[in-house]
Amino acid sequence: QVSLVESGGGLVKPGDSVTLSCKASGFAVENIAMTWLRQGPGEGLEWVSVIYKSGYTNYKDSVNGRFTISKDNTKNTLYLQMDNLRPEDTAVYYCAGCLGHVCYDVRPEKYEYFGQGTQVTVFS
């Protein structure tokens, strides 16, 4: 059974930090690029970050310097460390497994694997 299960979301204040986890089953995260996406209230899906098999990472401009993507191959888990959170970071965060240029796509059906999401709410 192939699955991605996100966790770690919650209700936080501006400036707080949160670490999201994405546990993979049925495949190895070390063998595929992994992406984080998010969907804010009333908005479409938005690409956030990617980590390739090589370890190369890339970020959406608005989160660059505040978010850090990483993975632990021994735990088969992807992470997103989010620091200095802002109200505009409020969204459901999804992890996904991708191949090639798909890793920047915002259409879930383009991904090899796609999680169910975890809510992060940043409020004053």
CSV table of C-alpha atoms in Angstrom, one decimal:
chain,number,residue,atom,x,y,z
A,1,GLN,CA,0.0,0.0,0.0
A,2,VAL,CA,1.5,3.3,-1.2
A,3,SER,CA,0.7,6.3,1.0
A,4,LEU,CA,2.0,9.7,2.2
A,5,VAL,CA,0.7,10.8,5.6
A,6,GLU,CA,1.4,14.4,6.8
A,7,SER,CA,1.4,15.5,10.4
A,8,GLY,CA,2.5,18.4,12.6
A,9,GLY,CA,0.1,21.1,11.6
A,10,GLY,CA,-1.8,23.2,14.1
A,11,LEU,CA,-2.7,26.6,15.4
A,12,VAL,CA,0.3,29.0,15.9
A,13,LYS,CA,1.0,32.7,16.3
A,14,PRO,CA,3.0,34.9,13.9
A,15,GLY,CA,6.7,34.4,14.4
A,16,ASP,CA,6.3,30.8,15.7
A,17,SER,CA,7.9,27.7,14.2
A,18,VAL,CA,6.4,24.4,13.1
A,19,THR,CA,7.8,21.3,11.6
A,20,LEU,CA,5.7,19.2,9.3
A,21,SER,CA,6.4,15.6,8.7
A,22,CYS,CA,5.4,13.4,5.8
A,23,LYS,CA,5.7,9.7,6.4
A,24,ALA,CA,6.0,7.6,3.2
A,25,SER,CA,4.9,3.9,2.9
A,26,GLY,CA,5.2,1.6,-0.1
A,27,PHE,CA,8.1,3.4,-1.7
A,28,ALA,CA,11.4,5.0,-0.7
A,29,VAL,CA,11.7,8.8,-0.5
A,30,GLU,CA,15.4,8.4,-1.3
A,31,ASN,CA,14.5,7.2,-4.8
A,32,ILE,CA,12.3,10.1,-5.8
A,33,ALA,CA,12.1,13.9,-5.6
A,34,MET,CA,9.7,15.2,-3.0
A,35,THR,CA,7.7,18.4,-3.0
A,36,TRP,CA,5.6,20.4,-0.5
A,37,LEU,CA,2.6,22.3,-1.8
A,38,ARG,CA,-0.1,24.3,0.0
A,39,GLN,CA,-3.6,25.6,-0.5
A,40,GLY,CA,-4.7,28.7,1.4
A,41,PRO,CA,-8.4,29.4,2.2
A,42,GLY,CA,-10.3,30.2,-1.0
A,43,GLU,CA,-7.1,29.8,-3.1
A,44,GLY,CA,-5.7,27.2,-5.5
A,45,LEU,CA,-2.8,24.9,-4.9
A,46,GLU,CA,0.6,26.6,-4.6
A,47,TRP,CA,4.0,25.0,-4.9
A,48,VAL,CA,6.3,25.6,-1.9
A,49,SER,CA,9.5,23.6,-2.0
A,50,VAL,CA,11.2,20.6,-3.6
A,51,ILE,CA,14.1,18.4,-2.6
A,52,TYR,CA,15.7,16.2,-5.2
A,53,LYS,CA,17.5,12.9,-4.8
A,54,SER,CA,20.8,14.7,-5.0
A,55,GLY,CA,19.8,16.9,-2.0
A,56,TYR,CA,19.3,20.0,-4.2
A,57,THR,CA,16.5,22.1,-2.8
A,58,ASN,CA,14.5,25.0,-4.1
A,59,TYR,CA,11.8,27.3,-2.5
A,60,LYS,CA,9.0,29.6,-3.4
A,61,ASP,CA,10.3,33.2,-3.0
A,62,SER,CA,8.0,34.1,-0.2
A,63,VAL,CA,9.2,31.2,2.0
A,64,ASN,CA,12.9,31.2,1.0
A,65,GLY,CA,15.0,31.8,4.1
A,66,ARG,CA,12.1,30.9,6.5
A,67,PHE,CA,11.3,27.3,5.4
A,68,THR,CA,13.7,24.4,5.2
A,69,ILE,CA,12.9,21.1,3.4
A,70,SER,CA,14.7,17.9,4.3
A,71,LYS,CA,14.3,14.2,4.4
A,72,ASP,CA,15.4,11.3,6.6
A,73,ASN,CA,15.9,8.3,4.3
A,74,THR,CA,16.3,5.9,7.3
A,75,LYS,CA,12.8,7.0,8.5
A,76,ASN,CA,11.4,7.3,5.0
A,77,THR,CA,10.1,10.7,6.0
A,78,LEU,CA,10.0,14.2,4.5
A,79,TYR,CA,10.1,17.3,6.6
A,80,LEU,CA,9.3,21.0,6.3
A,81,GLN,CA,10.7,23.2,9.0
A,82,MET,CA,8.8,26.5,9.0
A,83,ASP,CA,10.2,29.4,11.0
A,84,ASN,CA,8.9,33.0,11.4
A,85,LEU,CA,5.4,32.0,10.3
A,86,ARG,CA,3.1,34.7,8.9
A,87,PRO,CA,-0.7,34.8,8.6
A,88,GLU,CA,-0.3,34.4,4.9
A,89,ASP,CA,1.3,31.0,5.5
A,90,THR,CA,-2.1,29.7,6.7
A,91,ALA,CA,-3.0,26.7,4.4
A,92,VAL,CA,-3.4,23.0,4.1
A,93,TYR,CA,0.1,21.7,3.4
A,94,TYR,CA,0.5,18.6,1.2
A,95,CYS,CA,3.6,16.5,0.4
A,96,ALA,CA,4.0,14.7,-2.9
A,97,GLY,CA,6.4,12.5,-4.8
A,98,CYS,CA,7.4,13.7,-8.2
A,99,LEU,CA,9.5,13.0,-11.3
A,100,GLY,CA,11.4,15.7,-13.3
A,101,HIS,CA,9.7,18.9,-14.2
A,102,VAL,CA,6.5,17.7,-12.5
A,103,CYS,CA,8.0,18.7,-9.2
A,104,TYR,CA,6.9,22.3,-9.8
A,105,ASP,CA,3.4,21.5,-11.0
A,106,VAL,CA,0.3,22.5,-9.0
A,107,ARG,CA,-1.9,19.7,-10.4
A,108,PRO,CA,-2.2,16.8,-8.0
A,109,GLU,CA,-2.8,14.3,-10.8
A,110,LYS,CA,0.6,15.0,-12.2
A,111,TYR,CA,2.4,13.6,-9.1
A,112,GLU,CA,3.4,10.0,-8.5
A,113,TYR,CA,2.2,10.2,-4.9
A,114,PHE,CA,0.1,12.8,-3.1
A,115,GLY,CA,-0.7,13.1,0.6
A,116,GLN,CA,-4.0,14.0,2.3
A,117,GLY,CA,-2.7,17.3,3.9
A,118,THR,CA,-2.3,18.9,7.3
A,119,GLN,CA,-3.7,22.3,8.3
A,120,VAL,CA,-1.5,25.1,9.5
A,121,THR,CA,-3.2,28.2,10.8
A,122,VAL,CA,-1.3,31.3,11.7
A,123,PHE,CA,-3.3,33.8,13.7
A,124,SER,CA,-2.7,36.9,15.7
